[in-house]
Amino acid sequence: MVGAELGLCGSYNSTLADAGARRRAELGPGPTVCMGRRASILLTRRGVALDRSYDAPTSVHGIPQALMGLSQDLLSAHVDKGLGGLEVVSSRFEGVGAHRPVITRLLPVDVPPATTGPVVRYVTRERAAVIAVREQLYVILHELLLDALASEHGARLQATQSAERWLDERAGHLRRFLASARREASTQEVIEIAAGARARRE
C-alpha cells in the first residue's frame, strides 16, 4: 500500500488504510508492505500485519531514491517466496481534494504471445525478461507514486484551506466580540460619568 509519510491531509490516509485492509481480507494471508509512516500506523490499527514498511517520498525528487530499493525488494520477494501476484493499493488523483483508492496489479506481467521470439544479444533470453520486468515494475511504481503524491498534497491543500477558512471565521467572530465589548465598556463609562455629574448637581 502507498500512503503518506506526513499528516495534516484530512482523511487521505484513513481512506487508503480502509481500502488496504479490505483488499488484504479479500486476498487472505500473505506478505504486506506499506509505504508511508502514517499509513503504516493506520493499517496496523486495522489488524493488518506488516512485513515491512518504507518511508514515503515527500517530494517528486525523492521518488527515484525511494523506488531503487523498493522495486528490487518487491521483485525479489515475488521470486523467492513464490507469490502468486503483487497488487498495490494507492490513490488516484482526480483534482485538488478529490482522490479515490485504486488497486493496480504489478505482477505477474501479462505478456502477449509472440509468433517469433525477439533476437536477444549479449544476455540470455531469461536475463532479458528479468530486466524488462524490473524496468516495467519501476515505471509503474513511479507513476503510482506520482499520483499518490499529487493526491496527498491535494488533500493537504484542501485541509489547509478549510483550516484557513475556520481561522478567518473565528477571527471575524472575535473582532465582532471585541468591538461589542468596547462599545459596552464605552457606554458603561458614559453612564458612570453622567451619573457622577448628576450626583454632584444634586
PDB file of C-alpha atoms in Angstrom:
ATOM      1  CA  MET A   1       0.000   0.000   0.000  1.00  0.00           C
ATOM      2  CA  VAL A   2       1.195   3.505  -0.804  1.00  0.00           C
ATOM      3  CA  GLY A   3       0.163   6.135   1.725  1.00  0.00           C
ATOM      4  CA  ALA A   4       1.504   9.346   3.193  1.00  0.00           C
ATOM      5  CA  GLU A   5       4.588   9.906   5.290  1.00  0.00           C
ATOM      6  CA  LEU A   6       3.245  13.096   6.861  1.00  0.00           C
ATOM      7  CA  GLY A   7      -0.085  14.105   8.367  1.00  0.00           C
ATOM      8  CA  LEU A   8      -2.342  17.143   8.072  1.00  0.00           C
ATOM      9  CA  CYS A   9      -4.026  15.758   4.957  1.00  0.00           C
ATOM     10  CA  GLY A  10      -7.524  15.073   6.277  1.00  0.00           C
ATOM     11  CA  SER A  11      -8.948  11.599   5.740  1.00  0.00           C
ATOM     12  CA  TYR A  12      -6.452  10.707   2.995  1.00  0.00           C
ATOM     13  CA  ASN A  13      -4.590   8.056   4.997  1.00  0.00           C
ATOM     14  CA  SER A  14      -7.742   6.675   6.634  1.00  0.00           C
ATOM     15  CA  THR A  15      -9.428   6.128   3.271  1.00  0.00           C
ATOM     16  CA  LEU A  16      -6.368   4.293   1.943  1.00  0.00           C
ATOM     17  CA  ALA A  17      -5.986   2.203   5.103  1.00  0.00           C
ATOM     18  CA  ASP A  18      -9.639   1.114   4.867  1.00  0.00           C
ATOM     19  CA  ALA A  19      -9.167   0.095   1.229  1.00  0.00           C
ATOM     20  CA  GLY A  20      -5.908  -1.711   2.022  1.00  0.00           C
ATOM     21  CA  ALA A  21      -7.427  -3.635   4.931  1.00  0.00           C
ATOM     22  CA  ARG A  22     -10.414  -4.675   2.793  1.00  0.00           C
ATOM     23  CA  ARG A  23      -8.176  -5.895  -0.020  1.00  0.00           C
ATOM     24  CA  ARG A  24      -5.932  -7.788   2.395  1.00  0.00           C
ATOM     25  CA  ALA A  25      -9.011  -9.533   3.834  1.00  0.00           C
ATOM     26  CA  GLU A  26     -10.237 -10.433   0.335  1.00  0.00           C
ATOM     27  CA  LEU A  27      -6.887 -11.927  -0.691  1.00  0.00           C
ATOM     28  CA  GLY A  28      -6.327 -13.820   2.543  1.00  0.00           C
ATOM     29  CA  PRO A  29      -2.994 -14.207   4.314  1.00  0.00           C
ATOM     30  CA  GLY A  30       0.168 -13.080   2.612  1.00  0.00           C
ATOM     31  CA  PRO A  31       3.041 -10.618   2.895  1.00  0.00           C
ATOM     32  CA  THR A  32       2.078  -6.964   3.161  1.00  0.00           C
ATOM     33  CA  VAL A  33       4.337  -3.955   2.781  1.00  0.00           C
ATOM     34  CA  CYS A  34       3.395  -0.322   3.197  1.00  0.00           C
ATOM     35  CA  MET A  35       4.998   2.911   2.090  1.00  0.00           C
ATOM     36  CA  GLY A  36       4.356   5.868   4.388  1.00  0.00           C
ATOM     37  CA  ARG A  37       4.687   6.061   8.163  1.00  0.00           C
ATOM     38  CA  ARG A  38       1.201   7.473   8.844  1.00  0.00           C
ATOM     39  CA  ALA A  39      -0.421   4.932   6.541  1.00  0.00           C
ATOM     40  CA  SER A  40       1.532   2.084   8.180  1.00  0.00           C
ATOM     41  CA  ILE A  41       0.236   3.044  11.612  1.00  0.00           C
ATOM     42  CA  LEU A  42      -3.381   3.170  10.430  1.00  0.00           C
ATOM     43  CA  LEU A  43      -3.073  -0.112   8.537  1.00  0.00           C
ATOM     44  CA  THR A  44      -1.662  -1.826  11.647  1.00  0.00           C
ATOM     45  CA  ARG A  45      -4.538  -0.463  13.750  1.00  0.00           C
ATOM     46  CA  ARG A  46      -6.937  -2.161  11.331  1.00  0.00           C
ATOM     47  CA  GLY A  47      -5.394  -5.521  12.135  1.00  0.00           C
ATOM     48  CA  VAL A  48      -3.105  -5.890   9.103  1.00  0.00           C
ATOM     49  CA  ALA A  49       0.324  -7.279   9.980  1.00  0.00           C
ATOM     50  CA  LEU A  50       3.091  -5.584   8.011  1.00  0.00           C
ATOM     51  CA  ASP A  51       6.136  -7.485   6.837  1.00  0.00           C
ATOM     52  CA  ARG A  52       7.945  -4.257   6.091  1.00  0.00           C
ATOM     53  CA  SER A  53       7.320  -0.526   5.882  1.00  0.00           C
ATOM     54  CA  TYR A  54       9.119   2.090   3.835  1.00  0.00           C
ATOM     55  CA  ASP A  55       9.429   5.849   4.155  1.00  0.00           C
ATOM     56  CA  ALA A  56       7.273   7.530   1.532  1.00  0.00           C
ATOM     57  CA  PRO A  57       8.777  10.332  -0.550  1.00  0.00           C
ATOM     58  CA  THR A  58       7.550  13.789   0.398  1.00  0.00           C
ATOM     59  CA  SER A  59       8.504  15.386  -2.915  1.00  0.00           C
ATOM     60  CA  VAL A  60       8.925  14.420  -6.554  1.00  0.00           C
ATOM     61  CA  HIS A  61      12.710  14.494  -6.156  1.00  0.00           C
ATOM     62  CA  GLY A  62      12.529  11.737  -3.526  1.00  0.00           C
ATOM     63  CA  ILE A  63      10.624   9.238  -5.705  1.00  0.00           C
ATOM     64  CA  PRO A  64      13.582   7.746  -7.655  1.00  0.00           C
ATOM     65  CA  GLN A  65      15.577   7.198  -4.472  1.00  0.00           C
ATOM     66  CA  ALA A  66      12.609   5.545  -2.740  1.00  0.00           C
ATOM     67  CA  LEU A  67      11.987   3.272  -5.715  1.00  0.00           C
ATOM     68  CA  MET A  68      15.548   1.998  -6.092  1.00  0.00           C
ATOM     69  CA  GLY A  69      15.270  -0.394  -3.177  1.00  0.00           C
ATOM     70  CA  LEU A  70      11.510  -0.902  -3.230  1.00  0.00           C
ATOM     71  CA  SER A  71      11.249  -2.266  -6.778  1.00  0.00           C
ATOM     72  CA  GLN A  72      14.138  -4.682  -6.234  1.00  0.00           C
ATOM     73  CA  ASP A  73      12.728  -5.847  -2.865  1.00  0.00           C
ATOM     74  CA  LEU A  74       9.281  -6.491  -4.363  1.00  0.00           C
ATOM     75  CA  LEU A  75      10.678  -8.425  -7.303  1.00  0.00           C
ATOM     76  CA  SER A  76      12.939 -10.488  -5.055  1.00  0.00           C
ATOM     77  CA  ALA A  77      10.066 -11.258  -2.666  1.00  0.00           C
ATOM     78  CA  HIS A  78       7.864 -12.296  -5.584  1.00  0.00           C
ATOM     79  CA  VAL A  79      10.505 -14.722  -6.845  1.00  0.00           C
ATOM     80  CA  ASP A  80      11.895 -16.001  -3.518  1.00  0.00           C
ATOM     81  CA  LYS A  81       8.542 -16.592  -1.833  1.00  0.00           C
ATOM     82  CA  GLY A  82       6.812 -17.871  -4.950  1.00  0.00           C
ATOM     83  CA  LEU A  83       3.994 -15.359  -4.674  1.00  0.00           C
ATOM     84  CA  GLY A  84       1.028 -15.693  -6.993  1.00  0.00           C
ATOM     85  CA  GLY A  85       0.837 -11.950  -7.639  1.00  0.00           C
ATOM     86  CA  LEU A  86       1.581  -8.461  -6.424  1.00  0.00           C
ATOM     87  CA  GLU A  87      -1.001  -5.684  -6.088  1.00  0.00           C
ATOM     88  CA  VAL A  88      -0.684  -2.084  -4.989  1.00  0.00           C
ATOM     89  CA  VAL A  89      -3.366  -0.089  -3.198  1.00  0.00           C
ATOM     90  CA  SER A  90      -2.766   3.595  -3.856  1.00  0.00           C
ATOM     91  CA  SER A  91      -4.645   6.806  -4.530  1.00  0.00           C
ATOM     92  CA  ARG A  92      -5.731   8.133  -7.919  1.00  0.00           C
ATOM     93  CA  PHE A  93      -5.531  11.929  -8.215  1.00  0.00           C
ATOM     94  CA  GLU A  94      -8.767  13.434  -9.571  1.00  0.00           C
ATOM     95  CA  GLY A  95      -8.270  17.095  -8.700  1.00  0.00           C
ATOM     96  CA  VAL A  96      -7.445  19.115  -5.619  1.00  0.00           C
ATOM     97  CA  GLY A  97      -9.098  17.367  -2.698  1.00  0.00           C
ATOM     98  CA  ALA A  98     -10.553  14.678  -4.988  1.00  0.00           C
ATOM     99  CA  HIS A  99      -8.945  11.249  -4.923  1.00  0.00           C
ATOM    100  CA  ARG A 100     -10.020   7.623  -4.743  1.00  0.00           C
ATOM    101  CA  PRO A 101      -8.269   4.391  -3.794  1.00  0.00           C
ATOM    102  CA  VAL A 102      -7.309   2.153  -6.713  1.00  0.00           C
ATOM    103  CA  ILE A 103      -5.841  -1.346  -6.916  1.00  0.00           C
ATOM    104  CA  THR A 104      -3.146  -1.930  -9.526  1.00  0.00           C
ATOM    105  CA  ARG A 105      -1.766  -5.368 -10.350  1.00  0.00           C
ATOM    106  CA  LEU A 106       2.001  -5.299 -10.842  1.00  0.00           C
ATOM    107  CA  LEU A 107       2.891  -8.968 -11.087  1.00  0.00           C
ATOM    108  CA  PRO A 108       2.617 -11.291 -12.883  1.00  0.00           C
ATOM    109  CA  VAL A 109       3.131  -9.288 -16.035  1.00  0.00           C
ATOM    110  CA  ASP A 110       0.800 -10.031 -18.921  1.00  0.00           C
ATOM    111  CA  VAL A 111       2.999 -10.812 -21.906  1.00  0.00           C
ATOM    112  CA  PRO A 112       1.214 -11.188 -25.239  1.00  0.00           C
ATOM    113  CA  PRO A 113       2.211 -14.322 -27.113  1.00  0.00           C
ATOM    114  CA  ALA A 114       4.721 -13.666 -29.853  1.00  0.00           C
ATOM    115  CA  THR A 115       4.769 -15.574 -33.110  1.00  0.00           C
ATOM    116  CA  THR A 116       8.527 -15.219 -33.347  1.00  0.00           C
ATOM    117  CA  GLY A 117      10.834 -14.600 -30.457  1.00  0.00           C
ATOM    118  CA  PRO A 118      12.837 -11.348 -30.385  1.00  0.00           C
ATOM    119  CA  VAL A 119      16.538 -11.508 -31.016  1.00  0.00           C
ATOM    120  CA  VAL A 120      18.411 -11.038 -27.722  1.00  0.00           C
ATOM    121  CA  ARG A 121      22.155 -10.435 -27.866  1.00  0.00           C
ATOM    122  CA  TYR A 122      24.802 -10.391 -25.125  1.00  0.00           C
ATOM    123  CA  VAL A 123      22.465 -11.805 -22.452  1.00  0.00           C
ATOM    124  CA  THR A 124      20.229 -14.829 -22.198  1.00  0.00           C
ATOM    125  CA  ARG A 125      16.553 -14.527 -23.020  1.00  0.00           C
ATOM    126  CA  GLU A 126      15.677 -15.213 -19.350  1.00  0.00           C
ATOM    127  CA  ARG A 127      18.012 -12.448 -18.154  1.00  0.00           C
ATOM    128  CA  ALA A 128      16.488 -10.008 -20.636  1.00  0.00           C
ATOM    129  CA  ALA A 129      12.999 -10.922 -19.396  1.00  0.00           C
ATOM    130  CA  VAL A 130      14.022 -10.250 -15.775  1.00  0.00           C
ATOM    131  CA  ILE A 131      15.464  -6.859 -16.725  1.00  0.00           C
ATOM    132  CA  ALA A 132      12.332  -5.930 -18.698  1.00  0.00           C
ATOM    133  CA  VAL A 133      10.035  -6.922 -15.824  1.00  0.00           C
ATOM    134  CA  ARG A 134      12.133  -4.939 -13.349  1.00  0.00           C
ATOM    135  CA  GLU A 135      12.056  -1.860 -15.571  1.00  0.00           C
ATOM    136  CA  GLN A 136       8.302  -2.147 -16.064  1.00  0.00           C
ATOM    137  CA  LEU A 137       7.823  -2.565 -12.318  1.00  0.00           C
ATOM    138  CA  TYR A 138       9.882   0.570 -11.698  1.00  0.00           C
ATOM    139  CA  VAL A 139       7.953   2.616 -14.280  1.00  0.00           C
ATOM    140  CA  ILE A 140       4.511   1.595 -12.981  1.00  0.00           C
ATOM    141  CA  LEU A 141       5.523   2.223  -9.360  1.00  0.00           C
ATOM    142  CA  HIS A 142       6.934   5.625 -10.344  1.00  0.00           C
ATOM    143  CA  GLU A 143       3.602   6.547 -11.943  1.00  0.00           C
ATOM    144  CA  LEU A 144       1.657   5.313  -8.898  1.00  0.00           C
ATOM    145  CA  LEU A 145       3.865   7.281  -6.503  1.00  0.00           C
ATOM    146  CA  LEU A 146       3.465  10.453  -8.562  1.00  0.00           C
ATOM    147  CA  ASP A 147      -0.310  10.029  -8.488  1.00  0.00           C
ATOM    148  CA  ALA A 148      -0.270   9.299  -4.751  1.00  0.00           C
ATOM    149  CA  LEU A 149       1.936  12.317  -4.049  1.00  0.00           C
ATOM    150  CA  ALA A 150      -0.386  14.597  -6.023  1.00  0.00           C
ATOM    151  CA  SER A 151      -3.399  13.173  -4.157  1.00  0.00           C
ATOM    152  CA  GLU A 152      -1.692  13.638  -0.795  1.00  0.00           C
ATOM    153  CA  HIS A 153      -0.710  17.243  -1.472  1.00  0.00           C
ATOM    154  CA  GLY A 154      -4.169  17.969  -2.876  1.00  0.00           C
ATOM    155  CA  ALA A 155      -5.772  16.585   0.292  1.00  0.00           C
ATOM    156  CA  ARG A 156      -3.354  18.591   2.433  1.00  0.00           C
ATOM    157  CA  LEU A 157      -4.133  21.759   0.449  1.00  0.00           C
ATOM    158  CA  GLN A 158      -7.861  21.220   0.974  1.00  0.00           C
ATOM    159  CA  ALA A 159      -7.349  20.614   4.709  1.00  0.00           C
ATOM    160  CA  THR A 160      -5.207  23.753   4.922  1.00  0.00           C
ATOM    161  CA  GLN A 161      -7.827  25.821   3.108  1.00  0.00           C
ATOM    162  CA  SER A 162     -10.529  24.509   5.462  1.00  0.00           C
ATOM    163  CA  ALA A 163      -8.370  25.445   8.455  1.00  0.00           C
ATOM    164  CA  GLU A 164      -7.761  28.880   6.948  1.00  0.00           C
ATOM    165  CA  ARG A 165     -11.499  29.452   6.488  1.00  0.00           C
ATOM    166  CA  TRP A 166     -12.141  28.353  10.084  1.00  0.00           C
ATOM    167  CA  LEU A 167      -9.448  30.731  11.354  1.00  0.00           C
ATOM    168  CA  ASP A 168     -10.914  33.584   9.310  1.00  0.00           C
ATOM    169  CA  GLU A 169     -14.374  32.887  10.744  1.00  0.00           C
ATOM    170  CA  ARG A 170     -13.010  32.734  14.290  1.00  0.00           C
ATOM    171  CA  ALA A 171     -11.010  35.942  13.766  1.00  0.00           C
ATOM    172  CA  GLY A 172     -14.128  37.697  12.439  1.00  0.00           C
ATOM    173  CA  HIS A 173     -16.153  36.446  15.415  1.00  0.00           C
ATOM    174  CA  LEU A 174     -13.501  37.634  17.858  1.00  0.00           C
ATOM    175  CA  ARG A 175     -13.280  41.045  16.158  1.00  0.00           C
ATOM    176  CA  ARG A 176     -17.050  41.453  16.452  1.00  0.00           C
ATOM    177  CA  PHE A 177     -16.946  40.318  20.079  1.00  0.00           C
ATOM    178  CA  LEU A 178     -14.142  42.790  20.934  1.00  0.00           C
ATOM    179  CA  ALA A 179     -15.948  45.641  19.150  1.00  0.00           C
ATOM    180  CA  SER A 180     -19.116  44.827  21.105  1.00  0.00           C
ATOM    181  CA  ALA A 181     -17.156  44.669  24.370  1.00  0.00           C
ATOM    182  CA  ARG A 182     -15.560  48.067  23.629  1.00  0.00           C
ATOM    183  CA  ARG A 183     -18.968  49.597  22.893  1.00  0.00           C
ATOM    184  CA  GLU A 184     -20.391  48.203  26.126  1.00  0.00           C
ATOM    185  CA  ALA A 185     -17.383  49.487  28.084  1.00  0.00           C
ATOM    186  CA  SER A 186     -17.702  52.940  26.469  1.00  0.00           C
ATOM    187  CA  THR A 187     -21.450  53.024  27.173  1.00  0.00           C
ATOM    188  CA  GLN A 188     -20.872  51.998  30.788  1.00  0.00           C
ATOM    189  CA  GLU A 189     -18.209  54.691  31.167  1.00  0.00           C
ATOM    190  CA  VAL A 190     -20.545  57.378  29.758  1.00  0.00           C
ATOM    191  CA  ILE A 191     -23.333  56.231  32.101  1.00  0.00           C
ATOM    192  CA  GLU A 192     -20.995  56.406  35.106  1.00  0.00           C
ATOM    193  CA  ILE A 193     -19.780  59.915  34.119  1.00  0.00           C
ATOM    194  CA  ALA A 194     -23.365  61.126  33.668  1.00  0.00           C
ATOM    195  CA  ALA A 195     -24.406  59.590  36.985  1.00  0.00           C
ATOM    196  CA  GLY A 196     -21.438  61.266  38.739  1.00  0.00           C
ATOM    197  CA  ALA A 197     -22.286  64.643  37.192  1.00  0.00           C
ATOM    198  CA  ARG A 198     -25.955  64.307  38.224  1.00  0.00           C
ATOM    199  CA  ALA A 199     -24.923  63.391  41.770  1.00  0.00           C
ATOM    200  CA  ARG A 200     -22.690  66.484  42.011  1.00  0.00           C
ATOM    201  CA  ARG A 201     -25.511  68.738  40.797  1.00  0.00           C
ATOM    202  CA  GLU A 202     -27.919  67.288  43.334  1.00  0.00           C
TER     203      GLU A 202
END
